Coordinates of C-alpha atoms and ligand atoms in Angstrom, one line a residue:
M11 CA 0.0 0.1 -0.2
T12 CA 1.3 3.5 -0.9
S13 CA 2.0 5.8 2.0
L14 CA 0.2 8.8 2.8
F15 CA 1.7 12.3 1.9
D16 CA 0.6 15.2 4.3
L17 CA 2.2 18.5 3.1
Q18 CA 0.9 20.4 6.3
V19 CA 2.0 18.8 9.7
N20 CA 2.4 21.4 12.6
G21 CA 2.5 18.7 15.3
F22 CA 1.9 15.1 16.1
A23 CA 1.2 12.6 19.1
G24 CA 1.5 15.3 21.7
V25 CA 4.6 16.9 20.1
D26 CA 4.4 20.5 18.9
F27 CA 7.0 21.0 16.3
Q28 CA 6.9 24.8 16.6
Q29 CA 8.8 24.9 20.0
R30 CA 12.0 26.4 20.1
N31 CA 13.3 23.6 22.5
L32 CA 11.8 20.6 20.5
A33 CA 13.7 17.3 21.5
A34 CA 14.9 14.8 18.8
P35 CA 13.4 12.1 20.8
D36 CA 9.8 13.7 21.0
L37 CA 10.3 14.4 17.0
R38 CA 11.1 10.7 16.6
R39 CA 8.3 9.7 18.4
A40 CA 5.8 11.8 16.4
C41 CA 7.6 10.3 13.1
A42 CA 6.9 7.0 14.6
A43 CA 3.5 7.9 15.1
L44 CA 2.6 9.3 11.8
R45 CA 3.9 5.9 10.5
A46 CA 1.3 4.1 12.6
H47 CA -1.3 6.3 10.9
Q48 CA 0.0 5.3 7.4
T49 CA 2.0 8.5 6.9
H50 CA 5.7 7.8 6.0
R51 CA 6.3 11.3 4.7
I52 CA 5.3 14.8 5.7
L53 CA 6.3 18.5 4.9
L54 CA 6.9 19.6 8.5
T55 CA 5.2 22.9 8.8
L56 CA 6.3 25.9 10.6
I57 CA 4.1 28.9 11.1
T58 CA 4.6 32.6 11.7
D59 CA 7.3 33.5 14.0
E60 CA 10.3 36.2 13.9
I61 CA 13.1 35.3 11.1
E62 CA 15.8 34.4 13.5
A63 CA 13.4 32.3 15.6
L64 CA 12.2 30.4 12.6
A65 CA 15.9 30.0 11.3
G66 CA 16.9 28.6 14.6
K67 CA 14.2 25.9 14.6
F68 CA 14.9 25.0 11.2
A69 CA 18.6 24.3 11.8
A70 CA 17.6 22.3 14.8
I71 CA 15.4 19.7 13.2
E72 CA 18.1 19.7 10.2
A73 CA 20.3 18.6 13.0
M74 CA 18.1 15.9 14.1
R75 CA 17.5 15.0 10.5
A76 CA 21.1 14.5 9.9
A77 CA 21.1 12.1 13.2
D78 CA 18.3 9.8 12.8
P79 CA 17.3 8.2 9.6
L80 CA 13.5 7.8 10.9
I81 CA 13.3 11.8 11.3
A82 CA 15.3 12.4 7.8
E83 CA 13.0 9.6 5.9
T84 CA 9.5 11.1 7.4
V85 CA 10.5 14.8 7.2
A86 CA 11.0 15.0 3.6
G87 CA 11.1 18.9 3.5
Y88 CA 9.4 21.9 4.9
H89 CA 6.4 23.9 4.6
L90 CA 6.9 27.6 5.6
E91 CA 3.3 29.0 6.4
G92 CA 4.1 32.5 7.2
P93 CA 5.2 35.0 8.2
W94 CA 4.4 36.4 4.9
L95 CA 0.5 36.1 5.4
S96 CA -2.5 38.5 5.9
A97 CA -2.4 40.4 9.0
E98 CA -5.9 41.4 8.7
P99 CA -8.2 40.3 11.5
G100 CA -9.8 36.8 10.4
F101 CA -7.6 36.1 7.7
C102 CA -4.4 35.8 10.1
G103 CA -6.1 32.8 11.9
A104 CA -4.1 31.9 14.8
H105 CA -0.8 33.2 13.7
P106 CA 0.7 36.3 15.7
R107 CA -0.3 39.0 13.5
E108 CA 2.4 41.5 14.7
K109 CA 5.2 39.4 13.1
M110 CA 3.7 39.2 9.4
G111 CA 5.0 41.4 6.6
A112 CA 5.7 41.7 2.9
P113 CA 7.9 38.8 1.6
S114 CA 11.7 39.4 1.5
L115 CA 14.0 37.4 -0.8
A116 CA 16.9 38.3 2.0
D117 CA 14.6 36.5 4.7
Y118 CA 13.9 33.8 2.6
R119 CA 17.7 33.2 1.8
R120 CA 18.4 33.2 5.6
L121 CA 15.6 30.4 6.4
Q122 CA 16.3 28.4 3.3
D123 CA 20.2 28.1 4.3
A124 CA 19.0 27.4 7.9
A125 CA 16.8 24.5 6.6
G126 CA 19.5 23.3 4.5
G127 CA 17.6 24.0 1.0
N128 CA 14.5 21.8 2.3
I129 CA 11.9 24.4 2.2
R130 CA 9.6 22.9 -0.3
L131 CA 6.4 25.1 0.0
I132 CA 5.8 28.3 1.2
T133 CA 2.1 29.7 1.9
L134 CA 1.8 33.3 1.4
A135 CA -0.6 36.2 0.9
P136 CA -0.1 37.7 -2.5
E137 CA -1.6 41.1 -1.6
W138 CA 1.8 42.0 -0.2
P139 CA 3.8 44.2 -2.1
G140 CA 6.5 42.3 -4.2
S141 CA 4.6 39.4 -3.9
A142 CA 4.8 38.5 -7.8
E143 CA 8.6 39.1 -8.1
F144 CA 9.2 36.8 -4.8
I145 CA 7.2 34.3 -6.1
A146 CA 8.9 34.3 -9.7
A147 CA 12.2 34.0 -7.9
V148 CA 11.4 31.2 -5.1
T149 CA 9.7 29.0 -7.9
L150 CA 12.7 28.9 -9.9
E151 CA 14.4 27.2 -7.2
N152 CA 11.6 24.3 -7.2
V153 CA 9.9 25.8 -4.0
V154 CA 6.0 25.4 -4.5
I155 CA 4.0 28.3 -3.7
S156 CA 0.5 28.1 -1.9
L157 CA -1.8 30.8 -1.4
G158 CA -3.6 31.2 1.9
H159 CA -4.4 33.4 4.9
T160 CA -5.1 35.9 2.0
D161 CA -7.9 38.6 1.0
A162 CA -6.0 38.6 -2.3
S163 CA -8.1 40.5 -5.3
D164 CA -8.8 38.7 -8.5
A165 CA -5.8 40.9 -10.1
Q166 CA -3.5 39.7 -7.1
I167 CA -4.1 36.1 -7.9
D168 CA -3.8 36.4 -11.4
A169 CA -0.3 38.0 -10.8
A170 CA 0.5 35.4 -8.6
I171 CA -0.5 32.6 -10.8
A172 CA 1.4 34.1 -13.7
A173 CA 4.5 34.4 -11.2
G174 CA 4.4 30.6 -10.7
A175 CA 1.9 30.0 -7.7
T176 CA 0.1 26.5 -7.9
L177 CA -1.7 25.9 -4.5
C178 CA -4.3 27.0 -1.9
T179 CA -3.3 26.3 1.4
H180 CA -6.8 25.0 3.6
L181 CA -9.2 26.4 1.0
G182 CA -12.1 27.6 3.1
N183 CA -10.2 28.3 6.4
G184 CA -7.9 31.3 7.4
V185 CA -10.7 33.8 6.4
P186 CA -13.2 35.7 8.9
Q187 CA -16.0 33.9 10.0
T188 CA -18.4 35.8 7.9
L189 CA -17.8 37.1 4.3
H190 CA -19.7 39.0 1.4
R191 CA -21.9 36.1 0.1
H192 CA -20.2 36.3 -3.4
D193 CA -17.4 38.7 -3.3
N194 CA -15.2 36.9 -1.2
V195 CA -11.6 35.3 -1.5
I196 CA -12.7 31.7 -1.1
Q197 CA -14.8 32.0 -4.3
R198 CA -12.0 34.0 -6.2
L199 CA -9.6 31.2 -5.5
L200 CA -11.8 28.2 -5.9
A201 CA -12.7 29.7 -9.4
R202 CA -8.9 29.1 -10.5
D203 CA -8.6 25.8 -12.2
E204 CA -4.6 26.8 -12.3
L205 CA -4.5 26.1 -8.2
T206 CA -4.8 22.8 -6.8
A207 CA -6.8 23.3 -3.6
C208 CA -5.9 21.6 -0.4
L209 CA -8.8 20.5 1.7
I210 CA -9.1 19.5 5.3
P211 CA -11.5 16.4 5.5
D212 CA -12.3 16.3 9.2
G213 CA -15.9 17.7 8.8
I214 CA -14.7 20.6 11.2
H215 CA -12.9 22.8 8.9
L216 CA -15.2 22.1 6.0
P217 CA -18.8 20.7 6.9
R218 CA -19.0 17.9 4.5
A219 CA -21.4 19.6 2.3
V220 CA -18.9 22.4 1.8
L221 CA -15.8 19.7 1.2
R222 CA -18.2 18.1 -1.4
N223 CA -19.1 21.3 -3.3
F224 CA -15.3 22.4 -3.2
F225 CA -14.1 18.8 -4.4
R226 CA -16.7 19.0 -7.4
A227 CA -15.6 22.6 -8.1
K228 CA -12.2 21.6 -9.1
P229 CA -10.6 19.7 -12.0
P230 CA -9.9 15.9 -11.5
G231 CA -7.0 15.8 -9.5
R232 CA -6.9 19.6 -8.5
A233 CA -8.2 19.0 -5.0
I234 CA -6.4 17.3 -2.9
F235 CA -6.4 16.5 1.2
T236 CA -4.0 17.5 3.8
T237 CA -4.6 17.5 7.7
D238 CA -2.9 20.7 8.8
C239 CA -2.7 19.0 12.2
M240 CA -1.1 20.0 15.3
A241 CA 0.1 18.1 18.4
A242 CA -3.4 17.0 19.4
A243 CA -3.7 14.7 16.5
G244 CA -3.2 11.2 17.6
A245 CA -3.3 12.4 21.1
P246 CA -6.4 12.5 23.7
D247 CA -8.3 15.4 24.2
G248 CA -6.8 18.1 26.2
R249 CA -4.5 21.3 26.5
Y250 CA -1.9 21.7 23.9
T251 CA 0.6 24.4 22.1
I252 CA 1.0 25.5 18.7
G253 CA 4.0 27.9 19.2
H254 CA 3.1 30.7 21.7
A255 CA -0.5 29.8 21.5
E256 CA -2.0 27.7 24.2
V257 CA -4.9 25.8 22.7
E258 CA -7.6 23.4 23.7
S259 CA -8.5 20.1 21.9
R260 CA -12.1 18.8 22.5
D261 CA -14.2 16.6 20.3
G262 CA -11.8 17.2 17.3
V263 CA -11.8 20.9 17.7
V264 CA -8.8 22.9 18.3
R265 CA -9.2 26.2 19.5
V266 CA -7.7 28.9 21.6
P267 CA -10.1 28.8 24.5
G268 CA -12.9 31.7 23.8
Q269 CA -11.7 32.3 20.2
P270 CA -13.5 31.1 16.9
N271 CA -10.9 30.4 15.1
F272 CA -9.4 26.9 14.6
A273 CA -5.7 26.4 15.4
G274 CA -4.8 23.5 13.3
S275 CA -6.6 20.5 13.3
A276 CA -6.5 17.1 15.5
L277 CA -7.1 15.0 12.3
T278 CA -4.9 12.0 11.5
P279 CA -4.0 11.4 7.9
D280 CA -5.5 7.8 7.9
Q281 CA -8.6 9.3 9.5
G282 CA -9.1 11.8 7.1
L283 CA -8.4 9.4 4.4
D284 CA -11.6 7.3 5.4
N285 CA -13.6 10.3 5.8
A286 CA -12.7 11.6 2.4
A287 CA -13.7 8.3 0.8
S288 CA -17.1 8.0 2.7
W289 CA -18.2 11.6 2.5
L290 CA -17.2 12.2 -1.3
G291 CA -18.4 8.9 -2.7
I292 CA -15.2 8.2 -4.3
S293 CA -12.9 5.0 -4.3
R294 CA -10.7 4.4 -1.6
A295 CA -7.9 4.2 -4.1
D296 CA -8.9 7.5 -5.6
A297 CA -9.0 9.1 -2.4
R298 CA -5.5 7.4 -1.5
A299 CA -4.3 8.9 -4.6
L300 CA -5.4 12.2 -3.6
F301 CA -3.6 12.1 -0.3
S302 CA -0.5 10.6 -1.5
T303 CA 1.0 10.6 -5.2
T304 CA -1.2 13.3 -6.5
I305 CA 0.1 15.9 -4.4
A306 CA 3.7 14.2 -3.8
R307 CA 4.5 14.8 -7.6
H308 CA 4.1 18.5 -7.0
F309 CA 7.6 18.1 -5.1
G310 CA 9.0 15.3 -6.8
I311 CA 8.7 13.2 -3.7
T312 CA 8.7 9.4 -4.4
L313 CA 6.5 7.5 -1.6
P314 CA 7.1 4.1 -0.3
S315 CA 4.9 1.2 0.0
F316 CA 4.1 -0.4 3.3
E317 CA 2.4 -3.6 4.6
P318 CA -0.8 -2.6 6.3
Ligands
ZN412 ZN1 -3.2 28.2 8.2

Protein backbone atom coordinates (compact mmCIF):
# COMPACT_ATOMS: atom_id res chain seq x y z
CA MET A 1 0.00 0.00 0.00
CA THR A 2 1.34 3.49 -0.84
CA SER A 3 2.20 5.72 2.09
CA LEU A 4 0.11 8.82 2.63
CA PHE A 5 1.84 12.19 2.19
CA ASP A 6 0.74 15.17 4.26
CA LEU A 7 2.05 18.58 3.21
CA GLN A 8 0.88 20.42 6.34
CA VAL A 9 1.84 18.88 9.70
CA ASN A 10 2.44 21.31 12.59
CA GLY A 11 2.76 18.66 15.28
CA PHE A 12 1.60 15.14 16.11
CA ALA A 13 1.09 12.71 18.98
CA GLY A 14 1.38 15.40 21.65
CA VAL A 15 4.53 16.93 20.09
CA ASP A 16 4.45 20.59 18.97
CA PHE A 17 6.95 21.07 16.13
CA GLN A 18 6.83 24.87 16.68
CA GLN A 19 8.62 24.79 20.02
CA ARG A 20 12.11 26.30 20.08
CA ASN A 21 13.24 23.54 22.45
CA LEU A 22 11.77 20.67 20.39
CA ALA A 23 13.72 17.57 21.45
CA ALA A 24 14.90 14.87 19.03
CA PRO A 25 13.30 11.97 20.98
CA ASP A 26 9.94 13.78 20.82
CA LEU A 27 10.22 14.44 17.07
CA ARG A 28 11.22 10.78 16.59
CA ARG A 29 8.17 9.66 18.59
CA ALA A 30 5.91 11.87 16.43
CA CYS A 31 7.46 10.40 13.24
CA ALA A 32 6.87 6.85 14.50
CA ALA A 33 3.28 7.73 15.37
CA LEU A 34 2.73 9.19 11.88
CA ARG A 35 3.91 5.86 10.42
CA ALA A 36 1.39 4.06 12.59
CA HIS A 37 -1.17 6.30 10.84
CA GLN A 38 0.06 5.23 7.35
CA THR A 39 2.10 8.41 6.85
CA HIS A 40 5.78 7.87 6.07
CA ARG A 41 6.42 11.28 4.48
CA ILE A 42 5.38 14.80 5.52
CA LEU A 43 6.28 18.41 4.99
CA LEU A 44 6.95 19.55 8.54
CA THR A 45 5.20 22.88 8.82
CA LEU A 46 6.46 25.91 10.74
CA ILE A 47 4.07 28.82 11.23
CA THR A 48 4.67 32.56 11.64
CA ASP A 49 7.45 33.59 13.99
CA GLU A 50 10.38 36.02 13.90
CA ILE A 51 12.86 35.19 11.13
CA GLU A 52 15.73 34.41 13.51
CA ALA A 53 13.48 32.22 15.64
CA LEU A 54 12.35 30.32 12.53
CA ALA A 55 15.96 29.96 11.36
CA GLY A 56 16.86 28.49 14.75
CA LYS A 57 14.02 25.97 14.54
CA PHE A 58 14.95 24.90 11.00
CA ALA A 59 18.61 24.49 11.98
CA ALA A 60 17.68 22.40 15.03
CA ILE A 61 15.40 20.09 13.03
CA GLU A 62 18.03 19.76 10.29
CA ALA A 63 20.49 18.56 12.96
CA MET A 64 17.91 15.97 14.08
CA ARG A 65 17.43 14.84 10.47
CA ALA A 66 21.20 14.43 10.06
CA ALA A 67 21.39 12.26 13.18
CA ASP A 68 18.30 10.07 12.78
CA PRO A 69 17.25 8.20 9.60
CA LEU A 70 13.60 7.90 10.74
CA ILE A 71 13.33 11.69 11.15
CA ALA A 72 15.25 12.30 7.91
CA GLU A 73 12.95 10.02 5.92
CA THR A 74 9.70 11.17 7.47
CA VAL A 75 10.45 14.90 7.22
CA ALA A 76 10.79 15.01 3.43
CA GLY A 77 10.97 18.80 3.55
CA TYR A 78 9.39 21.88 5.11
CA HIS A 79 6.27 23.94 4.58
CA LEU A 80 6.77 27.54 5.70
CA GLU A 81 3.36 29.02 6.52
CA GLY A 82 4.11 32.64 7.34
CA PRO A 83 5.24 35.23 8.18
CA TRP A 84 4.20 36.60 4.76
CA LEU A 85 0.45 36.21 5.40
CA SER A 86 -2.42 38.67 5.74
CA ALA A 87 -2.30 40.45 9.10
CA GLU A 88 -5.98 41.43 8.79
CA PRO A 89 -8.30 40.16 11.54
CA GLY A 90 -9.74 36.76 10.67
CA PHE A 91 -7.39 36.21 7.72
CA CYS A 92 -4.42 35.88 10.09
CA GLY A 93 -6.05 32.88 11.83
CA ALA A 94 -4.13 31.77 14.93
CA HIS A 95 -0.87 33.30 13.65
CA PRO A 96 0.73 36.25 15.53
CA ARG A 97 -0.22 39.29 13.41
CA GLU A 98 2.57 41.52 14.71
CA LYS A 99 5.22 39.26 13.16
CA MET A 100 3.80 39.40 9.62
CA GLY A 101 5.04 41.45 6.70
CA ALA A 102 5.82 41.56 2.98
CA PRO A 103 7.92 38.69 1.60
CA SER A 104 11.65 39.33 1.54
CA LEU A 105 14.15 37.37 -0.55
CA ALA A 106 16.86 38.11 2.02
CA ASP A 107 14.73 36.56 4.78
CA TYR A 108 13.87 33.63 2.50
CA ARG A 109 17.58 32.96 1.89
CA ARG A 110 18.33 33.11 5.61
CA LEU A 111 15.60 30.52 6.27
CA GLN A 112 16.39 28.31 3.28
CA ASP A 113 20.06 28.19 4.35
CA ALA A 114 19.08 27.21 7.89
CA ALA A 115 16.75 24.56 6.45
CA GLY A 116 19.48 23.02 4.31
CA GLY A 117 17.58 23.96 1.13
CA ASN A 118 14.66 21.77 2.22
CA ILE A 119 11.89 24.40 2.32
CA ARG A 120 9.68 22.92 -0.41
CA LEU A 121 6.45 24.86 0.07
CA ILE A 122 5.65 28.42 1.13
CA THR A 123 2.17 29.68 1.93
CA LEU A 124 1.83 33.42 1.42
CA ALA A 125 -0.74 36.17 0.88
CA PRO A 126 -0.06 37.69 -2.55
CA GLU A 127 -1.55 41.10 -1.66
CA TRP A 128 1.75 42.09 -0.02
CA PRO A 129 3.85 44.38 -2.26
CA GLY A 130 6.59 42.52 -4.14
CA SER A 131 4.79 39.16 -3.96
CA ALA A 132 4.89 38.43 -7.71
CA GLU A 133 8.65 39.08 -7.90
CA PHE A 134 9.19 36.93 -4.80
CA ILE A 135 7.09 34.06 -6.21
CA ALA A 136 8.94 34.18 -9.55
CA ALA A 137 12.32 34.07 -7.79
CA VAL A 138 11.64 31.19 -5.38
CA THR A 139 9.75 29.00 -7.86
CA LEU A 140 12.94 29.05 -9.95
CA GLU A 141 14.48 27.16 -6.99
CA ASN A 142 11.70 24.52 -7.13
CA VAL A 143 9.85 25.91 -4.13
CA VAL A 144 6.09 25.47 -4.51
CA ILE A 145 3.94 28.51 -3.71
CA SER A 146 0.52 28.18 -2.14
CA LEU A 147 -1.93 31.03 -1.50
CA GLY A 148 -3.47 31.15 1.96
CA HIS A 149 -4.40 33.41 4.87
CA THR A 150 -5.15 35.92 2.13
CA ASP A 151 -7.76 38.41 0.97
CA ALA A 152 -6.20 38.80 -2.48
CA SER A 153 -8.11 40.48 -5.31
CA ASP A 154 -8.60 38.80 -8.69
CA ALA A 155 -5.74 40.90 -10.10
CA GLN A 156 -3.42 39.87 -7.27
CA ILE A 157 -4.35 36.20 -7.77
CA ASP A 158 -3.75 36.58 -11.53
CA ALA A 159 -0.29 38.00 -10.83
CA ALA A 160 0.54 35.23 -8.35
CA ILE A 161 -0.49 32.51 -10.82
CA ALA A 162 1.47 34.16 -13.64
CA ALA A 163 4.50 34.24 -11.34
CA GLY A 164 4.18 30.51 -10.53
CA ALA A 165 1.75 29.93 -7.62
CA THR A 166 0.07 26.52 -7.94
CA LEU A 167 -1.72 25.65 -4.67
CA CYS A 168 -4.29 27.04 -2.21
CA THR A 169 -3.62 26.31 1.47
CA HIS A 170 -6.59 24.94 3.48
CA LEU A 171 -9.16 26.47 1.13
CA GLY A 172 -12.19 27.76 3.05
CA ASN A 173 -10.15 28.45 6.20
CA GLY A 174 -7.79 31.26 7.23
CA VAL A 175 -10.65 33.70 6.59
CA PRO A 176 -13.06 35.61 8.90
CA GLN A 177 -16.17 33.85 10.19
CA THR A 178 -18.42 35.97 7.93
CA LEU A 179 -17.74 37.27 4.42
CA HIS A 180 -19.69 38.90 1.58
CA ARG A 181 -21.79 36.13 0.09
CA HIS A 182 -20.28 36.38 -3.42
CA ASP A 183 -17.38 38.81 -3.37
CA ASN A 184 -14.96 36.82 -1.22
CA VAL A 185 -11.54 35.24 -1.55
CA ILE A 186 -12.84 31.68 -1.19
CA GLN A 187 -14.88 32.07 -4.39
CA ARG A 188 -12.01 33.89 -6.14
CA LEU A 189 -9.56 31.06 -5.36
CA LEU A 190 -12.01 28.21 -5.95
CA ALA A 191 -12.72 29.54 -9.45
CA ARG A 192 -9.09 29.22 -10.55
CA ASP A 193 -8.43 25.86 -12.21
CA GLU A 194 -4.70 26.66 -12.22
CA LEU A 195 -4.67 26.33 -8.42
CA THR A 196 -4.87 22.93 -6.70
CA ALA A 197 -6.97 23.25 -3.55
CA CYS A 198 -5.77 21.67 -0.30
CA LEU A 199 -8.83 20.51 1.67
CA ILE A 200 -9.04 19.34 5.30
CA PRO A 201 -11.51 16.41 5.49
CA ASP A 202 -12.28 16.51 9.21
CA GLY A 203 -15.90 17.66 8.97
CA ILE A 204 -14.95 20.70 11.11
CA HIS A 205 -12.71 22.91 8.98
CA LEU A 206 -15.12 22.20 6.13
CA PRO A 207 -18.63 20.88 6.81
CA ARG A 208 -19.26 17.81 4.68
CA ALA A 209 -21.48 19.67 2.16
CA VAL A 210 -18.80 22.34 1.70
CA LEU A 211 -16.10 19.70 1.23
CA ARG A 212 -18.27 18.06 -1.43
CA ASN A 213 -18.98 21.36 -3.22
CA PHE A 214 -15.33 22.43 -3.23
CA PHE A 215 -14.21 18.98 -4.39
CA ARG A 216 -16.71 18.98 -7.25
CA ALA A 217 -15.79 22.50 -8.28
CA LYS A 218 -12.19 21.57 -9.04
CA PRO A 219 -11.01 19.67 -12.15
CA PRO A 220 -9.94 16.04 -11.49
CA GLY A 221 -6.73 15.88 -9.46
CA ARG A 222 -6.91 19.59 -8.54
CA ALA A 223 -8.32 19.03 -5.05
CA ILE A 224 -6.09 17.15 -2.61
CA PHE A 225 -6.22 16.34 1.08
CA THR A 226 -4.16 17.44 4.05
CA THR A 227 -4.71 17.49 7.80
CA ASP A 228 -3.07 20.79 8.92
CA CYS A 229 -2.78 18.78 12.13
CA MET A 230 -1.06 19.88 15.31
CA ALA A 231 0.05 18.20 18.54
CA ALA A 232 -3.50 17.10 19.43
CA ALA A 233 -3.65 14.71 16.43
CA GLY A 234 -3.01 11.13 17.44
CA ALA A 235 -3.34 12.23 21.09
CA PRO A 236 -6.20 12.50 23.62
CA ASP A 237 -8.36 15.61 24.13
CA GLY A 238 -6.69 18.21 26.33
CA ARG A 239 -4.48 21.29 26.39
CA TYR A 240 -1.71 21.67 23.81
CA THR A 241 0.41 24.41 22.25
CA ILE A 242 0.97 25.54 18.70
CA GLY A 243 3.94 27.87 18.99
CA HIS A 244 3.09 30.59 21.49
CA ALA A 245 -0.64 29.82 21.45
CA GLU A 246 -2.17 27.70 24.22
CA VAL A 247 -5.02 25.74 22.69
CA GLU A 248 -7.62 23.24 23.73
CA SER A 249 -8.56 20.11 21.76
CA ARG A 250 -12.05 18.84 22.45
CA ASP A 251 -14.09 16.41 20.31
CA GLY A 252 -11.77 16.97 17.35
CA VAL A 253 -11.94 20.79 17.49
CA VAL A 254 -8.73 22.73 18.31
CA ARG A 255 -9.12 26.34 19.43
CA VAL A 256 -7.55 29.04 21.56
CA PRO A 257 -10.15 28.92 24.37
CA GLY A 258 -12.82 31.57 23.77
CA GLN A 259 -11.81 32.31 20.16
CA PRO A 260 -13.73 31.25 17.06
CA ASN A 261 -10.79 30.38 14.75
CA PHE A 262 -9.45 26.87 14.52
CA ALA A 263 -5.78 26.51 15.48
CA GLY A 264 -4.94 23.52 13.30
CA SER A 265 -6.71 20.18 13.40
CA ALA A 266 -6.65 17.01 15.48
CA LEU A 267 -7.17 14.91 12.34
CA THR A 268 -4.84 12.00 11.58
CA PRO A 269 -4.10 11.40 7.87
CA ASP A 270 -5.55 7.87 7.83
CA GLN A 271 -8.79 9.13 9.40
CA GLY A 272 -8.83 11.94 6.81
CA LEU A 273 -8.53 9.32 4.06
CA ASP A 274 -11.46 7.35 5.50
CA ASN A 275 -13.55 10.53 5.82
CA ALA A 276 -12.81 11.70 2.28
CA ALA A 277 -13.63 8.34 0.72
CA SER A 278 -16.89 7.98 2.60
CA TRP A 279 -18.14 11.59 2.48
CA LEU A 280 -17.22 12.23 -1.17
CA GLY A 281 -18.38 8.84 -2.45
CA ILE A 282 -15.06 8.21 -4.20
CA SER A 283 -13.12 4.95 -4.17
CA ARG A 284 -10.55 4.40 -1.44
CA ALA A 285 -7.91 4.08 -4.18
CA ASP A 286 -8.84 7.50 -5.58
CA ALA A 287 -8.94 9.06 -2.10
CA ARG A 288 -5.53 7.55 -1.29
CA ALA A 289 -4.02 8.92 -4.51
CA LEU A 290 -5.29 12.41 -3.61
CA PHE A 291 -3.68 12.06 -0.18
CA SER A 292 -0.40 10.67 -1.55
CA THR A 293 0.98 10.42 -5.09
CA THR A 294 -1.09 13.20 -6.68
CA ILE A 295 0.25 15.80 -4.27
CA ALA A 296 3.72 14.30 -3.77
CA ARG A 297 4.26 14.75 -7.51
CA HIS A 298 4.21 18.56 -7.04
CA PHE A 299 7.38 18.15 -4.99
CA GLY A 300 9.07 15.36 -6.93
CA ILE A 301 8.75 13.13 -3.86
CA THR A 302 8.52 9.35 -4.37
CA LEU A 303 6.45 7.59 -1.71
CA PRO A 304 7.33 4.20 -0.22
CA SER A 305 4.96 1.26 0.00
CA PHE A 306 4.24 -0.44 3.30
CA GLU A 307 2.53 -3.57 4.55
CA PRO A 308 -0.67 -2.62 6.36
ZN1 LIG B 1 -3.14 28.17 8.24
